[in-house]
Short mmCIF file of C-alpha atoms in Angstrom, two decimals:
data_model
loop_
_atom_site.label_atom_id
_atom_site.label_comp_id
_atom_site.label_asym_id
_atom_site.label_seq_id
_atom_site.Cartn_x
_atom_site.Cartn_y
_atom_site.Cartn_z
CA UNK Z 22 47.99 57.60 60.11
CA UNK Z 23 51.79 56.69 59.38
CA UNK Z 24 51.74 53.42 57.43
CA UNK Z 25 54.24 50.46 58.69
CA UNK Z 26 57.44 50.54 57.44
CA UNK Z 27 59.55 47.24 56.25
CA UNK Z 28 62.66 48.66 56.82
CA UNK Z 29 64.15 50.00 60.37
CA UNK Z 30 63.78 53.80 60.22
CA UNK Z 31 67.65 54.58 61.29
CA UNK Z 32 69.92 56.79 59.18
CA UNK Z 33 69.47 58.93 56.88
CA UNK Z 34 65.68 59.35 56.66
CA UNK Z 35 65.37 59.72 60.42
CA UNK Z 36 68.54 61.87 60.22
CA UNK Z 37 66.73 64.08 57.09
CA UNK Z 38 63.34 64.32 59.42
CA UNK Z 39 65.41 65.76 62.39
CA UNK Z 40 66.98 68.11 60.05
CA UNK Z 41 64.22 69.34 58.43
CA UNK Z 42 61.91 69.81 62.02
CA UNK Z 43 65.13 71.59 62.92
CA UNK Z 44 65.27 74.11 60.40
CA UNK Z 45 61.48 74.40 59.71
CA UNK Z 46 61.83 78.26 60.57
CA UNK Z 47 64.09 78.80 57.84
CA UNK Z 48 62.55 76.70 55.72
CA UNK Z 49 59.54 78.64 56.16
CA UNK Z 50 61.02 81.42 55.12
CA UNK Z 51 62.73 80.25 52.60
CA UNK Z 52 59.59 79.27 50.80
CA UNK Z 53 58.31 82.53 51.56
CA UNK Z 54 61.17 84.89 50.44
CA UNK Z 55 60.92 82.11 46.85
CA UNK Z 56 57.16 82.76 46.50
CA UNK Z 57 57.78 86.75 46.71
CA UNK Z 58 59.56 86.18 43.40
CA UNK Z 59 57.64 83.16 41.58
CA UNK Z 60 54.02 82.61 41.36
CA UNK Z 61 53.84 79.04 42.22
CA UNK Z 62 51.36 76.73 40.06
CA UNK Z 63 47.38 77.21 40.35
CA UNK Z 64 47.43 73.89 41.89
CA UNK Z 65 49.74 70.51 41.80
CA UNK Z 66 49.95 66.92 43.10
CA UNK Z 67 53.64 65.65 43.99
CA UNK Z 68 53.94 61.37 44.23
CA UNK Z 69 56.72 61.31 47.28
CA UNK Z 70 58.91 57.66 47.39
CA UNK Z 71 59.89 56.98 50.91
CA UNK Z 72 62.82 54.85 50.53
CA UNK Z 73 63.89 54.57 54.23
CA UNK Z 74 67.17 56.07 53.13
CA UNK Z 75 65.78 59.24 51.14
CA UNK Z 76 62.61 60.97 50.69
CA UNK Z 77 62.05 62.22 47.05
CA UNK Z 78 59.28 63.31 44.54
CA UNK Z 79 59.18 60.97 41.05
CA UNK Z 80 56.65 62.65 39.48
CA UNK Z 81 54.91 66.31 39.45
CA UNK Z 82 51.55 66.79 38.01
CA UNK Z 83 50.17 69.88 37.22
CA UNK Z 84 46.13 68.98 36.25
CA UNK Z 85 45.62 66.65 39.59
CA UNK Z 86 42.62 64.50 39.89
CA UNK Z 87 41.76 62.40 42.63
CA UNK Z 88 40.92 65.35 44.80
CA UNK Z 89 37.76 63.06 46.10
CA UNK Z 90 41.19 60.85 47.52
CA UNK Z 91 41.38 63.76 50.25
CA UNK Z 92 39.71 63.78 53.82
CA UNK Z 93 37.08 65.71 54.14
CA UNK Z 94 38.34 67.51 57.20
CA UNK Z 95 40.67 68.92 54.47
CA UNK Z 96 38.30 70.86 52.90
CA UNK Z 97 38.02 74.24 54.61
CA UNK Z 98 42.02 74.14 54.45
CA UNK Z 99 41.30 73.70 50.29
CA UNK Z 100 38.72 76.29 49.98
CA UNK Z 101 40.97 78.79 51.67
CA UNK Z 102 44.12 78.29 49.55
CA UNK Z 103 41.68 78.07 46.48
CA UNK Z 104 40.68 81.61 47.65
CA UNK Z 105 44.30 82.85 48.18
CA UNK Z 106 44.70 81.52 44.26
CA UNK Z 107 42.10 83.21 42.60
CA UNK Z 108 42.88 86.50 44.21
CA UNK Z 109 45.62 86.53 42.66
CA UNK Z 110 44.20 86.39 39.07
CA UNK Z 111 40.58 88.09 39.49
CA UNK Z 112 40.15 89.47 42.44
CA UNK Z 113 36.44 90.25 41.99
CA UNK Z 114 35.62 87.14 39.95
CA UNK Z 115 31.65 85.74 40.22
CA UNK Z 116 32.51 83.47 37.44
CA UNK Z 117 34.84 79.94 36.72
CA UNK Z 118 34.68 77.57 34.04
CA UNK Z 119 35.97 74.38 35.00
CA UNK Z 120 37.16 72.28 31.78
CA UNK Z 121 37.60 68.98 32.80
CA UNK Z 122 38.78 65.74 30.35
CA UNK Z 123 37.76 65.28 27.15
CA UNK Z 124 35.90 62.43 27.98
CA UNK Z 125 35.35 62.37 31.59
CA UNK Z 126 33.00 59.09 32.00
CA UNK Z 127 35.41 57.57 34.45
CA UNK Z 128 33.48 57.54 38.11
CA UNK Z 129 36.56 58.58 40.14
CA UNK Z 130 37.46 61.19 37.84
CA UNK Z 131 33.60 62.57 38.16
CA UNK Z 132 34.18 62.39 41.73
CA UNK Z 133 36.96 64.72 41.70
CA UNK Z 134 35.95 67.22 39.17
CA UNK Z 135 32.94 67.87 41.71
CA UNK Z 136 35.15 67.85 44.60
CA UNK Z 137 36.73 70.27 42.83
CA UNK Z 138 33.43 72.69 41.75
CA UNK Z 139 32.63 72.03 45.40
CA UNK Z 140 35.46 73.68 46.86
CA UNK Z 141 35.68 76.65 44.22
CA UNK Z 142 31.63 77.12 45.56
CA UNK Z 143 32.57 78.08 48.57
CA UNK Z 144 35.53 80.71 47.99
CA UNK Z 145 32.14 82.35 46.59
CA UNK Z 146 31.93 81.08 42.80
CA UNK Z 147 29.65 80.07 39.88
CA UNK Z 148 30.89 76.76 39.13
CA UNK Z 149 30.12 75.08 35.62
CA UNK Z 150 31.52 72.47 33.26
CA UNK Z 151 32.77 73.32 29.64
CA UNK Z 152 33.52 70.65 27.74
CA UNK Z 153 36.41 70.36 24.54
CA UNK Z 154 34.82 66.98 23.22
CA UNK Z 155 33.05 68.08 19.67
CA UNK Z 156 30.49 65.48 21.02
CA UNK Z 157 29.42 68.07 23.29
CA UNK Z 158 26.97 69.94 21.43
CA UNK Z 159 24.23 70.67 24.41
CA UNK Z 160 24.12 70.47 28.23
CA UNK Z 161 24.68 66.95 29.11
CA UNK Z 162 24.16 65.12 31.93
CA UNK Z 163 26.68 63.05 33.75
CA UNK Z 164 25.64 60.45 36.83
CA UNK Z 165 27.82 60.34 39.79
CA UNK Z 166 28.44 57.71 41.93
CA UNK Z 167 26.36 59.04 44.57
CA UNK Z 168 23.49 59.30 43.03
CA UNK Z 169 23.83 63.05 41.98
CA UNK Z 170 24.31 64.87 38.96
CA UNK Z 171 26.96 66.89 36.56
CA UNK Z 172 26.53 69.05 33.37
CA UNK Z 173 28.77 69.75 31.20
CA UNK Z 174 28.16 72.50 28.35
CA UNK Z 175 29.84 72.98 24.81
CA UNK Z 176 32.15 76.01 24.91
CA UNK Z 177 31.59 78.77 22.88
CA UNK Z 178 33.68 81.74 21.69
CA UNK Z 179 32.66 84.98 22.39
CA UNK Z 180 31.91 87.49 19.42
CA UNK Z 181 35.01 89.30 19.66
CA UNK Z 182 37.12 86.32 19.52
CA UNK Z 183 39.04 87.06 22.68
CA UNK Z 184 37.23 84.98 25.54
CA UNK Z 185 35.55 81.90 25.93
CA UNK Z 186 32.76 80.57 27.70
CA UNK Z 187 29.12 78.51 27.63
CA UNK Z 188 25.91 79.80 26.03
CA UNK Z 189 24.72 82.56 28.92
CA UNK Z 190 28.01 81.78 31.27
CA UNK Z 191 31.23 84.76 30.44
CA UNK Z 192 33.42 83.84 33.20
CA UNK Z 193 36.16 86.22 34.14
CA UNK Z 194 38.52 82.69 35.10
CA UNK Z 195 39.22 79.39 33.44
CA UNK Z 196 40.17 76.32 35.08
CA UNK Z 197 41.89 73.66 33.11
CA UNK Z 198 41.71 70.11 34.84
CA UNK Z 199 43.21 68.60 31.29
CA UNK Z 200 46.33 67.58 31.02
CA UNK Z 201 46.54 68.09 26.62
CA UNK Z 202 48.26 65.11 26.52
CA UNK Z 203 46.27 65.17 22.82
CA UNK Z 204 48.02 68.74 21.77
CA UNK Z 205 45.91 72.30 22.16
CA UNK Z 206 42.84 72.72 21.11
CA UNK Z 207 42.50 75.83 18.71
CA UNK Z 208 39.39 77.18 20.97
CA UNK Z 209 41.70 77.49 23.79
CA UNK Z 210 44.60 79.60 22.01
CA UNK Z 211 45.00 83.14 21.51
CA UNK Z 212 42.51 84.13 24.87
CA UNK Z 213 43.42 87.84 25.82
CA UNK Z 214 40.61 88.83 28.53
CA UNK Z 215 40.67 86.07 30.82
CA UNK Z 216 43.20 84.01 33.52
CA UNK Z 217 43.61 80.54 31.74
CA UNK Z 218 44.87 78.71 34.45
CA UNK Z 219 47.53 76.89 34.26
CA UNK Z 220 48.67 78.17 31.00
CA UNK Z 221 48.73 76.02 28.19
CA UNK Z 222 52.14 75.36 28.18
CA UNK Z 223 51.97 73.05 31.70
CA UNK Z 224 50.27 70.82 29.58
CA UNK Z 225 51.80 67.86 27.95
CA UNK Z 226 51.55 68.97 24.64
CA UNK Z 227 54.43 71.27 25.24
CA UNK Z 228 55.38 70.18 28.85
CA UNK Z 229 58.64 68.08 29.54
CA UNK Z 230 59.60 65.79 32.53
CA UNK Z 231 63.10 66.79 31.36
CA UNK Z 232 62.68 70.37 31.81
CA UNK Z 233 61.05 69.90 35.18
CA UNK Z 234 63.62 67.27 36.46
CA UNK Z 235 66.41 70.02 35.77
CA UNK Z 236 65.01 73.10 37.40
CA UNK Z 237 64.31 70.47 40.66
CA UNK Z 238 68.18 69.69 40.51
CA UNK Z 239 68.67 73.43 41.47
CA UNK Z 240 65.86 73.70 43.81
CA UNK Z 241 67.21 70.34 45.93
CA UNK Z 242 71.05 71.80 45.77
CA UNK Z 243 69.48 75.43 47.33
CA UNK Z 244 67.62 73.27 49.88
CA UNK Z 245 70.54 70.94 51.18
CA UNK Z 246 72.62 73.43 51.45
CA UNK Z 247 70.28 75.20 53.45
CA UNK Z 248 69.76 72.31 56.03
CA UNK Z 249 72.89 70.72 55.61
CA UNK Z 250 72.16 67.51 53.87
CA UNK Z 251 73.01 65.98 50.31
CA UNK Z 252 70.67 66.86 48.00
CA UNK Z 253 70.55 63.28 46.69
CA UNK Z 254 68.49 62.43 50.02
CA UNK Z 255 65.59 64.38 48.14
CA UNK Z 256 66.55 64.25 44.57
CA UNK Z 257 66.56 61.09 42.02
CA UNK Z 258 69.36 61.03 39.52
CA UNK Z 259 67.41 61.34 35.65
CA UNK Z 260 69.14 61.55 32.16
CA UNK Z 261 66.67 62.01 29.00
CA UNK Z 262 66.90 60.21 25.64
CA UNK Z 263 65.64 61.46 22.31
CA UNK Z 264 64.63 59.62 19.07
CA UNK Z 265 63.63 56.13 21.17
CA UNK Z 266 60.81 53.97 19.10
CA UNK Z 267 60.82 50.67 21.37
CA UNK Z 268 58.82 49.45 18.19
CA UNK Z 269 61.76 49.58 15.28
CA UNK Z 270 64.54 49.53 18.34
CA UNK Z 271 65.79 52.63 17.53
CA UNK Z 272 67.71 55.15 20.15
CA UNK Z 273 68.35 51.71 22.49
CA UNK Z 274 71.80 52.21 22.58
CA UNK Z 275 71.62 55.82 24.06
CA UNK Z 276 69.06 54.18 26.56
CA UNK Z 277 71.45 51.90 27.81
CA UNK Z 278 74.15 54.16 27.77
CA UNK Z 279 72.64 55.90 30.46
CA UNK Z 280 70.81 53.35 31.88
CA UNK Z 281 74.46 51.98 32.75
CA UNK Z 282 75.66 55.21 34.05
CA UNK Z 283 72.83 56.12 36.27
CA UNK Z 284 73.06 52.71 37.56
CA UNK Z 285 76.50 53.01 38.69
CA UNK Z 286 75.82 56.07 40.31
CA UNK Z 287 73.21 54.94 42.27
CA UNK Z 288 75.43 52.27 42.95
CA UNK Z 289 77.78 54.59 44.40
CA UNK Z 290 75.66 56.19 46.36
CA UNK Z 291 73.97 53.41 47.88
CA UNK Z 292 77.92 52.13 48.91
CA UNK Z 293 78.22 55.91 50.38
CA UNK Z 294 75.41 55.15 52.87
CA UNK Z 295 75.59 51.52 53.54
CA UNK Z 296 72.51 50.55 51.84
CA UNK Z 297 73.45 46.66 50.85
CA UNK Z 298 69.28 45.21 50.60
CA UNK Z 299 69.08 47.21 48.06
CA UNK Z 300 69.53 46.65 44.25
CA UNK Z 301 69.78 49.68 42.26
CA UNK Z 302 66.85 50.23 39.22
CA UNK Z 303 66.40 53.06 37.01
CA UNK Z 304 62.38 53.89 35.80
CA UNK Z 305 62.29 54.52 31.63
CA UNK Z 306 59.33 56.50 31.35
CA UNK Z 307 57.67 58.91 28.58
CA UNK Z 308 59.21 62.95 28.53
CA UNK Z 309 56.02 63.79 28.41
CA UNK Z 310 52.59 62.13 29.81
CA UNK Z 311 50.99 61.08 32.64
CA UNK Z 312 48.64 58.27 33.73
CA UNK Z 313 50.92 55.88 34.98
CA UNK Z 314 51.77 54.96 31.03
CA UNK Z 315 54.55 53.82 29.28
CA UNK Z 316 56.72 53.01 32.27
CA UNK Z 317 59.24 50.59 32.99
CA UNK Z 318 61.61 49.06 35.62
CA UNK Z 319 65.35 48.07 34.55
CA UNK Z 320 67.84 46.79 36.86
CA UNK Z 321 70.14 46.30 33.93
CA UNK Z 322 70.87 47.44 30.55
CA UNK Z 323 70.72 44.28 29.14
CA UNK Z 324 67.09 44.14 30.16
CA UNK Z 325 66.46 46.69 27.09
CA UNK Z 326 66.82 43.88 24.41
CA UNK Z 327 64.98 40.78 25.53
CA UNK Z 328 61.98 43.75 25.77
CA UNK Z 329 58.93 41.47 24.38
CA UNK Z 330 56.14 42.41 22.26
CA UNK Z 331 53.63 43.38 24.75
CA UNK Z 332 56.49 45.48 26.57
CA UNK Z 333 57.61 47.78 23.23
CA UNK Z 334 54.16 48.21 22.60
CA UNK Z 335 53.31 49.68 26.32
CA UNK Z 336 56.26 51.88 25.71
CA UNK Z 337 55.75 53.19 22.31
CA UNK Z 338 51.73 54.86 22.83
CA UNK Z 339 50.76 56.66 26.05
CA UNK Z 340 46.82 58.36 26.85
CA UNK Z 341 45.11 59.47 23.30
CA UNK Z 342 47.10 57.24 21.25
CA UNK Z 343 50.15 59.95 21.58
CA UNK Z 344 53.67 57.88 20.42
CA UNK Z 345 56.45 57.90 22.53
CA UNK Z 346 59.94 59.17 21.05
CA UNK Z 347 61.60 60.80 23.96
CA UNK Z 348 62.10 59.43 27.24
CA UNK Z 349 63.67 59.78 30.71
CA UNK Z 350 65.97 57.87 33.00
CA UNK Z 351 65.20 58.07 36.41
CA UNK Z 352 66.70 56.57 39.53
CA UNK Z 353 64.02 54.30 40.89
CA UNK Z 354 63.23 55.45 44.83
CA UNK Z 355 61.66 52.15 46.19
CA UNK Z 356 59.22 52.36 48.54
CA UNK Z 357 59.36 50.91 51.99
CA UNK Z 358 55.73 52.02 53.54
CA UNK Z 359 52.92 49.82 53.48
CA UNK Z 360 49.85 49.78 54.62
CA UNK Z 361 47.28 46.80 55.20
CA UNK Z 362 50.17 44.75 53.52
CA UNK Z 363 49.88 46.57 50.71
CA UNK Z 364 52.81 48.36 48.88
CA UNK Z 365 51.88 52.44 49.72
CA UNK Z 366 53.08 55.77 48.22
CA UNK Z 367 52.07 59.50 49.87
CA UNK Z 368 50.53 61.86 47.31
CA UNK Z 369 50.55 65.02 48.89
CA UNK Z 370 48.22 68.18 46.78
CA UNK Z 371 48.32 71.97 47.17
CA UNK Z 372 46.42 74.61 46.00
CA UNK Z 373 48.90 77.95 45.34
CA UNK Z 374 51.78 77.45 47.94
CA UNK Z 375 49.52 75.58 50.60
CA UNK Z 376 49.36 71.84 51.26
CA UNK Z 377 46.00 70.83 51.27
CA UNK Z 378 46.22 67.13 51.48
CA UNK Z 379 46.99 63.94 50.30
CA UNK Z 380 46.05 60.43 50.05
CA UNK Z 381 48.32 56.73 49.78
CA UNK Z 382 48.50 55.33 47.27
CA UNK Z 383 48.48 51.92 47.30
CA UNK Z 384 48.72 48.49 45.52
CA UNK Z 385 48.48 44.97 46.98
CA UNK Z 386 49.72 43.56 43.93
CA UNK Z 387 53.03 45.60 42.69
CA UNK Z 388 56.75 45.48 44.51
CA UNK Z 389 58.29 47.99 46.05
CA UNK Z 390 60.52 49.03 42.86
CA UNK Z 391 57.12 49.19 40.93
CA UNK Z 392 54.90 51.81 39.47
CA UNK Z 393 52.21 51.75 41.33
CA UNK Z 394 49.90 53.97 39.66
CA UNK Z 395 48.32 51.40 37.96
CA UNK Z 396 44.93 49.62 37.75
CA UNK Z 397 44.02 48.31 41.03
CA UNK Z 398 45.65 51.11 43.08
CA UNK Z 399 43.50 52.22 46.11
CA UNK Z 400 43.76 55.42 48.23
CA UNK Z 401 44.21 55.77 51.72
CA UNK Z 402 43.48 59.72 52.97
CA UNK Z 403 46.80 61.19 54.49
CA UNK Z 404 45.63 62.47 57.67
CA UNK Z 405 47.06 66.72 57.27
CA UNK Z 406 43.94 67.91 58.87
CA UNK Z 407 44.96 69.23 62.37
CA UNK Z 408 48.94 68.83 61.93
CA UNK Z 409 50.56 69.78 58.52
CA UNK Z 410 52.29 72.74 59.83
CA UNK Z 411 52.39 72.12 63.34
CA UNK Z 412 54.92 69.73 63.73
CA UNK Z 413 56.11 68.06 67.13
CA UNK Z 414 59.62 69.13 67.94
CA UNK Z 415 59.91 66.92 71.20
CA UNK Z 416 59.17 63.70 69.57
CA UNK Z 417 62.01 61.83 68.42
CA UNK Z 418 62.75 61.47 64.71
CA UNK Z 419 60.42 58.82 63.54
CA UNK Z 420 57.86 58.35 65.95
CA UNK Z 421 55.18 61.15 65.43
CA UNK Z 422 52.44 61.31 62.36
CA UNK Z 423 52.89 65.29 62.70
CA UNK Z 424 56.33 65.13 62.01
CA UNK Z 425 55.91 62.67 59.37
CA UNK Z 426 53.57 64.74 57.16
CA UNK Z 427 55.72 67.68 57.78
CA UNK Z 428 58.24 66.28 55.79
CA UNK Z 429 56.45 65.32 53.18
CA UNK Z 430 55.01 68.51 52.51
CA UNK Z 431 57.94 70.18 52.80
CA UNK Z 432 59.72 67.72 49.95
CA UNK Z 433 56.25 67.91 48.10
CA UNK Z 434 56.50 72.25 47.72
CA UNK Z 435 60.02 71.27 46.41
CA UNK Z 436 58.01 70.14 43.39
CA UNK Z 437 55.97 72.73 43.62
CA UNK Z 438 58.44 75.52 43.16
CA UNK Z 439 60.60 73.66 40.84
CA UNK Z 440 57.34 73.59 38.67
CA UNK Z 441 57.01 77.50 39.21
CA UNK Z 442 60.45 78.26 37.97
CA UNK Z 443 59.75 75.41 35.07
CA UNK Z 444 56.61 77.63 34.15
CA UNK Z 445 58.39 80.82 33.66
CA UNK Z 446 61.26 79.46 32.45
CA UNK Z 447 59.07 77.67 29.39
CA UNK Z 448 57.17 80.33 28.59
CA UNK Z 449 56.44 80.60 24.93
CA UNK Z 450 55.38 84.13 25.67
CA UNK Z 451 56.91 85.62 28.51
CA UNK Z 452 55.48 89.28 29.45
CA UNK Z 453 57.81 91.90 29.67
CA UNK Z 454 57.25 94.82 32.39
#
């Protein structure tokens, strides 16, 4: 399915989409020569903004849920790239320990996590739940939708210290599906014998949008000039600001100050390629978190100081009552797909280097400059099954699904590998060979 689309598909997307199709055997390549010499993330959701005018990611996460949002055609696709991943890290693994949220009550969230255990079943795993919650003290029981069941087990350290696992369960691989938005947990620190996966330091107790946003500025430059287009087509402008508290209006004037300038640069573009219907906005949005939280939509700098009460509270705690004090600027990519008259977004997830899937994400009651992860989103499954990397080269540019969801996994693994070379480059221990 390709959602409708309020604005006419001519210029620069449809010229982008020709592009890409065009070059799609050194793209391919290119991907493949980059993952020869970076080990791209254990697994990864990308939120793609299709503008009409440019196609770009706005947000990376590296501890995706939602992977119930995904067709289920798309599952023998997902157990093979979640084979391909853990051969890389344990080849002869019978074991994984899947640590989910702290406090994983929500029903979607359940839904995923045993989406999740389903698929990691079938590359020829033990599958169970360990839980960081000190509420956890025995196997517990949690109800899914459907009727069925989950348990989740305390985790325990093993004698010597150097592993972790359940009661009877020492397994040789450790999933993380927790983002540490609420810092690291001492359990899960100093592990020497097993593949914590992702490391630690992807999670948002030492992760940075910042960080991530500047490694993608390289990663869009290498890609237009390898097809020949501005990067901007595929890249938001972003500036960061430190020492913000929206509560005692502190650090507001370096927020406008750049609100102002990526504003006019944006502006600048958008008189570059004729966009006129458009009026530029920047999103202000925590350096570090996830959940949709914190976020907000300025078309001006002004805007910043008739912020009510309600609005510098939003902005000042994010999930687990974490406070905000650094921020970043980024250009706001408006959205111009839609589907059942709803705003829509593409979410598009891989597993190692592979595209697996991806859902819309929608919202009947945001605008097309809005956030719209957000409660009352829905999710629409991107159909990837038979035609992710099989594009149609005779179709013209704009007119075929495959072609479509080509491009948006090849913009999504733009994330992906700027989040590889954001790993290694973050590192708080780095091997040396």
């Amino acid at each position: 399915m390709v959602p409708h689309l309020v604005t006419a598909l001519t210029g620069p997307l449809l010229d982008l989409e020709k592009k890409i199709l065009t070059a799609t055997p050194a793209i391919e390549r290119w991907f493949r020569m980059e993952w020869q010499e970076h080990t791209p993330p254990f697994y990864c959701s990308v939120d793609l903004r299709n503008a009409g005018y440019k196609l770009a990611p706005v947000d990376t996460n590296l501890f995706p849920g939602g992977f119930n949002n995904l067709a289920s055609e798309m599952l023998p696709l997902s157990v093979q790239a979640a084979m391909a991943a853990i051969d890389k890290y344990c080849p002869d693994a019978r074991n994984l320990l899947l640590i989910p949220e702290t406090t994983p009550r929500y029903p979607h969230y359940l839904q995923s996590v045993a989406r999740l255990m389903q698929i990691f079943r079938q590359t020829g795993l033990h599958v169970r739940l360990g839980s960081l919650s000190p509420e956890i003290t025995q196997p517990t029981p949690l109800a899914l939708p459907d009727g069925n069941m989950l348990v989740i087990e305390p985790l325990v350290r093993s004698a010597n210290g150097r592993r972790i696992g359940l009661a009877d369960f020492d397994p040789c691989t450790i999933l993380l599906n927790n983002d540490l938005s609420a810092g690291i947990p001492s359990i899960l620190e100093n592990i020497h014998e097993q593949s914590l996966l992702p490391p630690v330091h992807a999670g948002w107790a030492l992760r940075r949008k910042s960080n991530h946003l500047a490694v993608y500025d390289e990663v869009a430059k290498k890609f237009g000039k390898l097809i020949d287009v501005d990067p901007w087509l595929v890249n938001p402008f972003h500036a960061k600001c430190g020492e913000v508290n929206f509560e005692a209006d502190n650090g507001f004037e370096c927020l406008a100050d750049n609100v102002s300038m990526l504003l006019a640069k944006i502006r600048k573009k958008y008189k570059e390629y004729g966009i006129k219907d458009q009026k530029p906005f920047v999103i202000v949005k925590p350096d570090a978190g996830t959940y949709g939280m914190g976020i907000l939509t300025v078309k001006d700098a002004s805007e910043l100081k008739d912020l009510n009460r309600n609005q510098r509270e939003r902005m000042s705690v994010i999930k687990d009552g974490v406070q905000i004090s650094d921020v970043v600027i980024q250009e706001g990519v408006p959205t111009f797909e839609s589907i059942r008259d709803a705003v829509a977004e593409p979410v598009v997830y891989m597993i190692d280097r592979y595209v697996v899937g991806g859902f819309y994400r929608i919202h009947a009651e945001r605008g097309v400059d809005q956030n719209l992860n957000a409660p009352g989103s829905q999710f629409v499954p991107l159909a990837f099954a038979q035609q992710h990397a099989v594009p149609d080269l005779k179709a013209k540019p704009g007119t075929a699904a495959p072609n479509r969801f080509y491009v948006y996994g090849v913009v999504a693994r733009l994330g992906l590998l700027a989040a590889s070379l954001e790993m290694e480059r973050t590192d708080p221990n780095p091997e040396v060979y």
